[in-house]
């Protein structure tokens, strides 16, 4: 019987998805235009730009970031792009843009760390490798004894150790260790390193870290050095052997009130110029940070150059919608720009975030990942970029200096960690996917150098981006119909995948409680999945002008609804069969008293709160530390709980949506979370 049900779902998907004519990309973008992009986009140029950008020490709100932005600005001018803007806003670690902070400005001129006892040895030099000095370190000239505090993160690791006036050795993250050792216990500075078991194939890695302090904490801030794993192990071994270890730290650096700046450039649309399509890349991170993210910054520049040149040579027309290129300090610059430009979120219809796009797949043993939007952001964009990723795989893209290995890629569900996290947030609602590579053994280390980037991979990702952006920038009725069919076809397969595990659990239920629970969960997943796919199809309507196109899209949604009805009937049949097997009367889905209460309360954002929730904002408002421990929601549930909060959904509906996306949740955790937000006036409650 279970086999028959799975077969039935296959048949339904096949019948409905094969009943529509699916167009090819060549009918949306001509083969000639695709070839123009392939021939003009250069992985070699992109890699050369990676090399140039990686020469700047691009710390957020610093002069190094500004200098890198000026370099890109000059390149844009050289390519004939005229609509360029470089703007800045105050940044000091204390200033909030909605609930997100921006870091202080910071400038380091020199720093050295010496071992002076039991023997003399220079350990590191900032001018040789900027990663050795944690950002936001302050000037110092200290000769002091070294004390090992393990990770340096837990109070018990300091028991019986007097670290006041000493330098501590730790494996924890510099910013966290600095708060424990320096700010709480009076240490004069810290030295951190990766433990040997982390990325063990690379013993000489020096990681990139920050003290993460505010300008208001300047007087309590000291310094932190990062040494390699082998150097850290050497220092630890000296201490364990009973030797007295003395270090001499010399730092010339300052913290100041700076600016987060954002560089933008546009190629204006000639039909709907007020509507924009965005390519965004963060320019920040220390020298060299080639893959993260000189590669994304260089790729954005190369796409801008290519489109402008093809237009100038009359090989393509100006786009119908404006294409905006944006280089930001990661997240902090993006949120500051959004606050300064409220029209930006209204006018931007889609975005591609380029973050770590140039990995040499063989050296890094990495994979190209297309990260989709979360379920709270149903959109045509996911299926469009997936299509062009698959197309690029078939085109055998190569580059002269590239390794030309097979294209290794994955299409992944939403995860955060970069600027798409800001853009797809529910109150901003700009559909944004991320293109990047992971894993990367050199991520956030001194070995993230241009030699581990690959021109072939850069060209592949630039091509996917350029074709996707060009399609959106010129989309009208034909493109809308094509995209809606893509979503319909792929959406039915996604729905089946969403239901598979629930069907298995339902069939294998051992008692009535399990059976009813899994039936309720499966029904919720079904509702959620079909709503997501119907909303994604509906997102293509914005490109239509005539009634016929709108009706075609409407018919697709109606066909999806017909599928939904059939799916529900079959799940109900399975439920009845399972009830007979367990010899129980089928209970009807009903709300518990707790669910009824939650269904009557609608959380609504206050007008001024936009963007993702920053926990440190809650800590400031509540005058408490460790607020995160009070929030029991985990993973992406916090993000999506905020995203689904549209002023219409009840707490129960938000809970159901997140449960369908990430697995069964605890309703009380949602109630507690929203109560916390209400306490700091981020939301208000509406009673039904």
XYZ file of C-alpha atoms in Angstrom:
688
model
C 0.000 0.000 0.000
C 2.789 2.445 0.863
C 4.428 1.643 -2.478
C 1.131 2.354 -4.258
C 0.810 5.751 -2.595
C 4.320 6.796 -3.602
C 3.594 5.608 -7.138
C 0.401 7.643 -7.147
C 2.255 10.811 -6.197
C 4.722 10.176 -9.013
C 1.876 9.789 -11.519
C 0.144 12.971 -10.415
C 3.357 14.956 -10.759
C 4.109 13.443 -14.146
C 0.658 14.036 -15.562
C 0.309 17.615 -14.439
C 3.890 18.684 -15.171
C 3.895 17.128 -18.650
C 0.652 18.767 -19.712
C 2.252 22.138 -20.369
C 4.714 23.186 -23.094
C 8.018 24.138 -21.478
C 10.106 26.704 -23.297
C 13.883 26.698 -23.579
C 16.250 29.455 -22.531
C 17.062 30.138 -26.164
C 13.446 31.240 -26.631
C 13.819 33.712 -23.758
C 17.366 34.868 -24.404
C 18.513 34.184 -27.931
C 21.478 31.889 -28.487
C 23.245 34.890 -30.000
C 22.974 36.865 -26.761
C 24.051 33.876 -24.677
C 27.080 33.510 -26.927
C 27.848 37.231 -26.601
C 27.985 36.880 -22.828
C 30.099 33.709 -23.033
C 32.572 35.350 -25.399
C 32.903 38.628 -23.508
C 32.875 37.514 -19.877
C 36.448 36.856 -18.833
C 37.553 34.687 -15.949
C 41.068 35.945 -16.615
C 40.056 39.588 -16.122
C 38.084 38.629 -13.036
C 41.086 36.853 -11.515
C 43.310 39.849 -12.265
C 40.820 42.007 -10.369
C 40.851 39.498 -7.494
C 44.630 39.968 -7.322
C 44.306 43.765 -7.298
C 41.503 43.913 -4.712
C 43.241 41.403 -2.426
C 46.114 43.864 -1.995
C 43.915 46.118 0.149
C 43.374 45.522 3.878
C 39.604 45.940 3.615
C 38.371 46.097 7.204
C 34.862 47.524 7.612
C 34.714 51.273 8.267
C 38.466 51.588 7.624
C 40.667 53.540 5.231
C 41.664 50.263 3.588
C 38.033 49.530 2.644
C 37.683 53.060 1.301
C 40.837 52.727 -0.806
C 39.589 49.458 -2.297
C 36.256 51.119 -3.132
C 38.088 53.982 -4.850
C 40.035 51.438 -6.907
C 36.778 49.786 -8.076
C 35.225 53.196 -8.701
C 38.119 54.126 -10.980
C 37.794 50.812 -12.836
C 34.077 51.495 -13.381
C 34.905 54.914 -14.794
C 37.515 53.344 -17.067
C 34.816 51.046 -18.426
C 32.583 54.034 -19.177
C 30.048 53.477 -16.414
C 28.877 56.893 -15.248
C 26.181 56.416 -12.613
C 28.497 55.821 -9.657
C 27.978 56.787 -6.022
C 30.090 56.307 -2.884
C 28.177 57.128 0.314
C 28.949 56.731 3.993
C 27.186 56.729 7.360
C 28.461 56.941 10.977
C 29.936 53.737 12.338
C 31.250 53.294 15.873
C 29.856 50.082 17.352
C 27.303 52.065 19.369
C 25.177 53.333 16.491
C 22.267 51.122 15.479
C 20.670 50.881 12.058
C 17.346 49.409 13.105
C 18.610 46.618 15.403
C 22.003 46.079 13.760
C 25.217 47.764 14.862
C 28.058 48.928 12.666
C 31.694 48.579 13.793
C 34.086 51.346 14.853
C 36.658 52.639 12.420
C 40.116 51.128 12.898
C 43.584 51.744 11.586
C 46.749 49.756 12.322
C 50.185 50.946 11.290
C 52.396 48.236 12.753
C 52.401 45.336 15.197
C 54.942 42.714 16.226
C 54.860 39.855 18.699
C 58.125 38.462 20.078
C 58.936 35.514 22.290
C 61.648 36.773 24.677
C 61.785 33.931 27.240
C 62.913 31.114 27.379
C 64.502 32.134 24.062
C 64.105 34.970 21.605
C 62.027 34.507 18.443
C 59.881 36.783 16.344
C 56.423 35.213 16.181
C 54.565 37.526 13.814
C 54.559 40.906 12.101
C 51.463 42.822 10.977
C 53.226 44.285 7.942
C 54.062 40.782 6.716
C 50.601 39.333 7.435
C 47.767 41.638 8.572
C 45.742 38.672 9.860
C 48.102 38.330 12.837
C 46.525 41.367 14.544
C 42.879 41.080 15.538
C 40.921 44.033 14.231
C 40.064 46.752 16.763
C 43.244 46.044 18.761
C 44.722 49.155 20.393
C 48.250 50.461 20.720
C 50.479 48.733 23.260
C 54.102 48.147 24.187
C 53.895 45.305 26.687
C 56.391 42.731 27.920
C 54.563 40.190 30.061
C 54.317 36.586 31.138
C 52.096 34.236 29.119
C 49.400 32.094 30.800
C 47.444 29.304 29.092
C 43.677 29.490 29.698
C 42.483 26.717 27.369
C 39.708 28.053 25.181
C 39.558 31.186 27.333
C 35.766 31.195 27.082
C 34.662 29.614 30.364
C 35.014 31.025 33.916
C 36.297 27.690 35.250
C 39.312 27.888 32.925
C 40.491 30.940 34.899
C 40.135 29.369 38.339
C 43.394 29.480 40.276
C 45.052 31.635 37.604
C 45.979 35.275 38.100
C 45.827 36.751 34.615
C 45.792 40.408 35.641
C 48.601 42.208 33.828
C 49.463 39.016 31.908
C 49.044 37.923 28.308
C 46.771 34.894 27.932
C 47.045 32.079 25.388
C 43.733 30.626 24.175
C 42.039 28.770 21.337
C 38.696 30.568 21.581
C 37.589 33.376 19.298
C 39.550 36.574 20.031
C 36.554 38.801 20.694
C 35.063 36.406 23.239
C 38.385 35.672 24.935
C 39.121 39.413 25.137
C 35.882 40.019 27.062
C 36.609 37.212 29.513
C 40.333 37.727 30.017
C 40.853 41.456 29.492
C 37.597 43.233 30.264
C 36.529 41.005 33.164
C 39.869 39.897 34.645
C 42.406 42.559 33.726
C 44.693 40.675 31.334
C 46.885 42.999 29.313
C 46.367 41.208 25.997
C 45.688 37.875 24.341
C 47.203 35.455 21.836
C 44.869 33.009 20.093
C 45.240 30.190 17.599
C 43.299 27.368 16.022
C 43.685 24.090 17.923
C 45.537 21.486 15.852
C 42.420 19.368 15.247
C 40.763 22.246 13.343
C 41.635 22.066 9.639
C 44.449 19.729 10.652
C 45.842 19.442 7.111
C 46.975 23.077 7.351
C 49.177 23.636 10.437
C 50.318 27.141 9.435
C 46.890 28.749 9.176
C 46.580 32.150 10.842
C 42.946 33.037 11.345
C 41.232 36.380 10.914
C 39.470 37.648 14.054
C 38.077 40.821 15.575
C 37.725 42.068 19.149
C 34.172 43.192 18.329
C 34.226 46.149 20.678
C 32.366 49.434 20.555
C 33.940 52.870 20.514
C 32.459 53.424 23.983
C 34.574 50.443 25.160
C 37.787 51.900 23.785
C 39.394 52.535 27.192
C 38.846 48.888 28.221
C 40.203 47.499 24.957
C 43.708 46.060 24.641
C 45.168 43.884 21.871
C 44.981 40.393 20.405
C 47.449 38.547 18.198
C 46.640 35.515 16.067
C 49.445 32.997 15.619
C 49.544 29.844 13.517
C 48.450 26.481 14.885
C 52.050 25.265 15.023
C 53.182 28.426 16.869
C 50.290 28.122 19.321
C 51.173 24.481 19.975
C 54.811 25.446 20.519
C 53.878 28.077 23.113
C 51.512 25.671 24.860
C 54.204 22.970 24.987
C 56.683 25.413 26.542
C 54.176 26.254 29.272
C 53.304 22.607 29.881
C 57.008 21.797 30.281
C 57.128 24.212 33.222
C 59.083 26.962 31.520
C 58.325 30.616 32.106
C 57.206 32.158 28.831
C 57.451 35.912 28.316
C 56.151 37.757 25.254
C 56.771 41.279 24.002
C 53.843 42.843 22.134
C 54.209 46.093 20.200
C 51.122 47.564 18.539
C 50.483 50.899 16.848
C 46.741 51.042 16.144
C 43.738 53.245 16.824
C 39.967 52.923 17.122
C 37.874 55.871 15.986
C 34.445 56.940 14.852
C 34.392 55.909 11.216
C 31.952 55.422 8.379
C 30.476 52.390 6.712
C 30.519 53.206 3.029
C 28.665 51.683 0.105
C 29.718 51.920 -3.524
C 26.997 51.608 -6.153
C 26.853 51.882 -9.924
C 23.944 51.486 -12.318
C 23.264 50.733 -15.941
C 19.917 52.494 -16.393
C 16.878 50.778 -17.817
C 15.223 52.274 -20.886
C 11.628 51.107 -20.313
C 11.114 50.680 -16.546
C 14.096 52.613 -15.155
C 12.587 52.951 -11.679
C 12.636 49.157 -11.239
C 15.994 47.618 -10.434
C 17.780 44.277 -10.399
C 20.713 44.024 -7.999
C 24.094 42.305 -7.925
C 25.678 42.729 -4.501
C 29.054 41.685 -3.084
C 30.754 42.498 0.182
C 34.131 44.131 -0.325
C 35.342 43.794 3.257
C 37.744 41.445 5.061
C 41.484 41.601 5.643
C 44.277 41.395 3.137
C 44.288 39.151 1.103
C 40.840 37.472 1.542
C 40.860 36.526 -2.119
C 37.894 34.175 -2.226
C 36.125 35.889 0.676
C 35.366 38.184 -0.959
C 37.667 39.773 -3.503
C 36.203 37.118 -5.822
C 32.605 38.329 -5.478
C 33.684 41.962 -5.743
C 35.755 41.223 -8.842
C 32.957 39.165 -10.381
C 30.489 42.016 -9.900
C 32.937 44.384 -11.573
C 33.498 41.983 -14.481
C 29.755 41.603 -15.092
C 29.350 45.403 -15.080
C 32.209 45.744 -17.590
C 30.770 43.030 -19.834
C 27.247 44.448 -19.987
C 28.515 47.982 -20.640
C 30.836 46.842 -23.415
C 28.185 44.726 -25.131
C 25.827 47.713 -25.030
C 28.489 50.082 -26.356
C 29.257 47.688 -29.212
C 25.490 47.404 -29.917
C 25.563 43.648 -29.428
C 22.791 44.000 -26.846
C 20.359 46.811 -26.112
C 20.106 48.714 -22.861
C 18.153 46.658 -20.329
C 14.489 47.465 -19.800
C 15.048 47.701 -16.047
C 17.973 49.280 -14.248
C 20.805 46.974 -13.186
C 22.466 48.065 -9.949
C 25.897 46.878 -8.825
C 26.708 47.261 -5.138
C 29.877 46.789 -3.055
C 29.294 46.856 0.696
C 30.838 46.213 4.088
C 29.126 42.898 4.783
C 25.671 43.362 6.334
C 26.533 46.585 8.169
C 26.785 48.580 4.945
C 23.708 46.933 3.468
C 21.452 47.768 6.414
C 22.771 51.331 6.609
C 22.092 51.808 2.887
C 18.544 50.466 3.244
C 17.825 52.866 6.102
C 19.167 55.798 4.092
C 17.305 54.783 0.907
C 13.745 53.628 1.721
C 12.943 53.607 -2.003
C 15.574 50.902 -2.558
C 13.525 48.047 -1.139
C 10.407 49.161 -2.994
C 12.169 49.387 -6.363
C 14.449 46.324 -6.207
C 12.690 43.265 -7.604
C 15.480 40.681 -7.214
C 19.077 40.329 -6.078
C 22.013 37.943 -6.462
C 24.600 38.017 -3.684
C 28.085 37.016 -4.861
C 30.110 35.734 -1.914
C 33.144 33.468 -2.470
C 32.544 32.708 -6.157
C 36.044 31.915 -7.416
C 37.258 28.791 -5.634
C 39.669 26.457 -7.330
C 37.621 23.316 -6.790
C 40.618 20.986 -6.757
C 42.770 22.984 -4.336
C 39.957 23.793 -1.913
C 37.970 20.571 -2.390
C 34.922 22.800 -2.556
C 31.516 22.960 -4.228
C 29.658 25.824 -5.884
C 26.430 26.388 -3.954
C 23.277 28.170 -5.031
C 21.547 29.152 -1.781
C 17.839 29.718 -2.281
C 15.503 32.099 -0.504
C 13.707 30.912 2.654
C 10.086 29.769 2.451
C 8.985 33.148 3.779
C 10.231 34.608 0.469
C 8.549 32.602 -2.328
C 9.888 33.844 -5.655
C 10.549 33.099 -9.309
C 14.240 33.742 -8.642
C 15.063 30.295 -7.240
C 13.959 28.378 -10.331
C 15.489 30.917 -12.692
C 19.003 30.718 -11.240
C 18.742 26.945 -10.948
C 17.936 26.778 -14.662
C 20.965 28.850 -15.639
C 23.190 26.848 -13.316
C 22.155 23.658 -15.089
C 22.576 25.352 -18.473
C 26.086 26.543 -17.601
C 27.040 23.017 -16.614
C 26.218 21.894 -20.174
C 28.173 24.678 -21.893
C 31.697 23.454 -21.058
C 32.941 26.857 -19.918
C 36.744 27.042 -19.753
C 39.429 29.666 -19.215
C 43.039 29.864 -20.372
C 44.614 29.682 -16.895
C 41.755 27.756 -15.304
C 41.960 24.216 -14.045
C 38.886 23.371 -16.159
C 37.761 20.594 -13.835
C 34.091 19.500 -14.001
C 31.559 21.934 -12.608
C 30.667 20.683 -9.120
C 27.546 22.397 -7.823
C 24.599 22.021 -5.455
C 21.228 23.771 -5.101
C 20.700 24.319 -1.378
C 17.899 25.537 0.882
C 18.259 28.860 2.630
C 21.156 29.580 4.964
C 22.387 32.984 6.128
C 25.802 34.445 6.779
C 25.945 37.127 4.107
C 24.055 40.072 2.651
C 21.131 38.068 1.253
C 20.286 37.524 4.945
C 19.506 41.247 5.145
C 17.700 41.522 1.821
C 15.330 38.539 2.142
C 14.267 39.486 5.672
C 10.503 39.829 5.894
C 10.308 43.586 6.456
C 12.665 44.303 3.535
C 11.441 41.540 1.211
C 13.898 41.701 -1.662
C 14.191 38.202 -3.148
C 17.878 37.365 -2.944
C 19.866 34.203 -3.559
C 23.522 33.665 -2.728
C 26.175 32.239 -5.032
C 29.245 30.944 -3.214
C 31.512 28.023 -2.437
C 31.737 25.815 0.614
C 33.575 24.188 2.300
C 36.817 26.165 2.144
C 39.759 25.213 4.388
C 41.308 28.655 3.915
C 38.210 30.668 4.841
C 39.003 33.621 7.155
C 42.726 32.813 7.231
C 45.945 34.222 5.835
C 45.979 31.465 3.209
C 42.903 32.769 1.397
C 45.170 34.000 -1.407
C 44.623 34.595 -5.149
C 46.435 31.368 -6.047
C 43.468 29.349 -4.697
C 41.058 31.130 -7.065
C 40.258 29.827 -10.537
C 39.429 31.835 -13.699
C 37.203 29.033 -15.016
C 35.059 28.988 -11.894
C 34.883 32.781 -11.880
C 33.636 32.780 -15.470
C 31.053 30.069 -14.773
C 29.530 31.935 -11.839
C 29.666 35.277 -13.635
C 27.820 33.721 -16.583
C 25.044 32.282 -14.381
C 24.703 35.671 -12.689
C 24.746 37.687 -15.909
C 22.159 35.504 -17.688
C 19.864 35.509 -14.644
C 20.103 39.254 -14.124
C 19.685 39.971 -17.833
C 16.550 37.814 -17.983
C 14.986 39.633 -15.022
C 16.010 43.072 -16.279
C 14.228 42.428 -19.589
C 11.385 40.170 -18.469
C 7.900 40.768 -19.816
C 5.037 38.456 -20.759
C 6.969 35.659 -22.481
C 9.544 35.481 -19.725
C 6.851 35.513 -17.043
C 5.052 32.573 -18.671
C 8.316 30.660 -19.050
C 9.307 31.251 -15.417
C 5.854 30.300 -14.129
C 6.059 26.983 -16.009
C 9.507 26.321 -14.560
C 8.149 26.900 -11.060
C 5.120 24.683 -11.689
C 7.220 21.799 -12.984
C 9.876 22.004 -10.271
C 7.396 22.916 -7.548
C 5.481 19.660 -7.796
C 8.718 17.745 -7.353
C 9.624 19.894 -4.352
C 6.230 19.253 -2.791
C 6.683 15.512 -3.185
C 10.073 15.719 -1.468
C 8.516 17.773 1.341
C 5.845 15.117 1.888
C 7.936 11.952 1.623
C 9.198 11.845 5.186
C 5.779 12.699 6.615
C 4.129 9.943 4.588
C 6.679 7.445 5.874
C 6.113 8.501 9.491
C 2.359 8.362 9.081
C 2.448 4.845 7.669
C 4.835 3.595 10.357
C 2.883 5.081 13.292
C 2.769 2.683 16.246
C -0.159 4.107 18.197
C -3.034 6.564 17.951
C -1.100 9.492 19.462
C 1.721 9.107 16.962
C -0.696 8.659 14.088
C -2.687 11.800 14.862
C 0.486 13.846 15.446
C 2.032 12.815 12.123
C -1.235 13.292 10.267
C -1.528 16.818 11.633
C 2.092 17.580 10.760
C 1.746 16.149 7.250
C -1.371 18.183 6.589
C 0.462 21.314 7.732
C 3.424 20.581 5.436
C 1.028 20.030 2.539
C -0.730 23.376 3.080
C 2.570 25.195 3.506
C 4.267 23.642 0.476
C 1.429 24.345 -1.945
C 1.099 27.920 -0.678
C 4.838 28.456 -1.225
C 4.709 27.183 -4.801
C 1.530 29.090 -5.698
C 3.044 32.288 -4.291
C 6.222 31.679 -6.303
C 4.196 31.358 -9.511
C 2.230 34.469 -8.581
C 5.513 36.427 -8.276
C 5.905 36.261 -12.081
C 2.756 38.348 -12.649
C 4.740 41.537 -11.998
C 6.367 41.094 -15.430
C 3.118 40.764 -17.392
C 1.316 43.447 -19.345
C -1.546 41.657 -21.082
C -4.564 39.793 -19.767
C -3.766 36.612 -21.705
C -0.470 36.174 -19.859
C -2.092 36.792 -16.509
C -4.715 34.167 -17.320
C -2.078 31.585 -18.252
C -0.377 32.135 -14.902
C -3.733 32.062 -13.126
C -4.501 28.725 -14.783
C -1.197 27.299 -13.575
C -2.075 28.296 -10.018
C -5.514 26.722 -10.412
C -3.920 23.523 -11.699
C -1.640 23.539 -8.683
C -4.725 23.895 -6.490
C -6.232 20.868 -8.255
C -3.100 18.933 -7.402
C -3.458 20.070 -3.817
C -6.997 18.752 -3.605
C -5.943 15.359 -4.957
C -2.955 15.176 -2.628
C -5.161 15.973 0.367
C -7.641 13.298 -0.618
C -4.914 10.674 -0.942
C -3.360 11.630 2.400
C -6.803 11.402 3.979
C -7.213 7.934 2.432
C -3.852 6.865 3.826
C -4.843 8.213 7.237
C -8.055 6.189 7.170
C -6.142 3.033 6.230
C -3.632 3.587 9.048
C -6.470 4.100 11.523
C -7.994 0.781 10.466
C -4.633 -0.912 10.831
C -4.417 0.347 14.439
C -8.119 -0.326 15.023
C -8.948 3.246 16.068
C -11.581 5.756 15.059
C -9.967 8.549 12.964
C -9.882 11.727 15.068
C -10.495 15.002 13.248
C -7.815 17.687 13.319
C -8.694 20.182 16.032
C -6.882 22.862 17.988
C -5.624 22.372 21.518
C -6.463 25.092 24.075
C -2.908 26.445 23.675
C -3.276 26.530 19.893
C -6.649 28.277 20.115
C -5.093 30.969 22.288
C -2.146 31.399 19.889
C -4.510 31.596 16.910
C -6.141 34.705 18.396
C -2.939 36.751 18.784
C -1.249 38.506 15.849
C 2.247 39.936 16.422
C 2.948 43.057 14.366
C 6.221 44.922 13.946
C 6.477 48.509 15.040
C 6.962 50.913 12.149
C 10.634 51.635 12.716
C 11.945 48.045 13.005
C 13.292 46.644 9.760
C 15.894 44.024 9.072
C 16.952 40.907 10.963
C 16.933 40.826 14.733
C 20.276 41.458 16.405
C 20.474 39.837 19.843
C 22.852 42.500 21.188
C 20.082 45.058 20.620
C 17.892 43.067 23.013
C 20.733 42.911 25.531
C 21.121 46.691 25.382
C 17.422 47.325 25.795
C 16.928 44.786 28.567
C 20.230 45.646 30.286
C 20.970 41.941 30.417
C 23.642 39.639 29.039
C 23.036 36.145 27.713
C 19.606 37.067 26.338
C 20.229 34.484 23.626
C 19.881 31.767 26.254
C 16.309 32.913 26.930
C 15.363 32.396 23.293
C 14.718 28.697 22.853
C 14.132 28.859 19.105
C 17.161 27.482 17.282
C 18.749 27.512 13.844
C 16.877 29.548 11.256
C 13.644 29.422 13.265
C 14.299 32.860 14.808
C 14.866 34.375 11.378
C 11.777 32.820 9.853
C 9.601 33.567 12.883
C 10.386 37.244 12.304
C 9.976 36.933 8.526
C 6.523 35.339 8.669
C 5.391 38.088 11.043
C 3.490 40.214 8.509
C 0.820 41.711 10.776
C -1.738 39.215 9.415
C -0.506 35.833 10.613
C -1.243 34.724 14.145
C 1.377 33.204 16.420
C -0.122 29.791 15.585
C 0.157 30.404 11.838
C 3.769 31.516 12.202
C 4.519 28.454 14.311
C 2.906 26.212 11.691
C 4.871 27.811 8.846
C 8.214 27.429 10.604
C 7.354 23.863 11.648
C 6.569 22.967 8.036
C 9.879 24.431 6.872
C 12.261 23.233 9.592
C 10.512 20.414 11.399
C 8.175 20.343 14.368
C 8.718 23.226 16.801
C 7.538 24.089 20.310
C 4.634 26.556 20.331
C 5.587 27.972 23.729
C 9.024 28.955 22.392
C 7.289 31.168 19.811
C 5.085 32.769 22.453
C 8.114 33.463 24.660
C 10.046 34.884 21.710
C 7.302 37.290 20.718
C 6.754 38.337 24.339
C 10.434 39.263 24.512
C 10.097 41.378 21.365
C 7.031 43.095 22.793
C 8.923 43.873 25.990
C 11.460 45.989 24.044
C 8.747 47.563 21.870
C 9.801 45.856 18.651
C 6.286 44.482 18.153
C 2.750 45.008 19.316
C -0.054 42.483 19.621
C -3.329 42.589 17.748
C -6.200 40.496 19.089
C -8.531 38.713 16.671
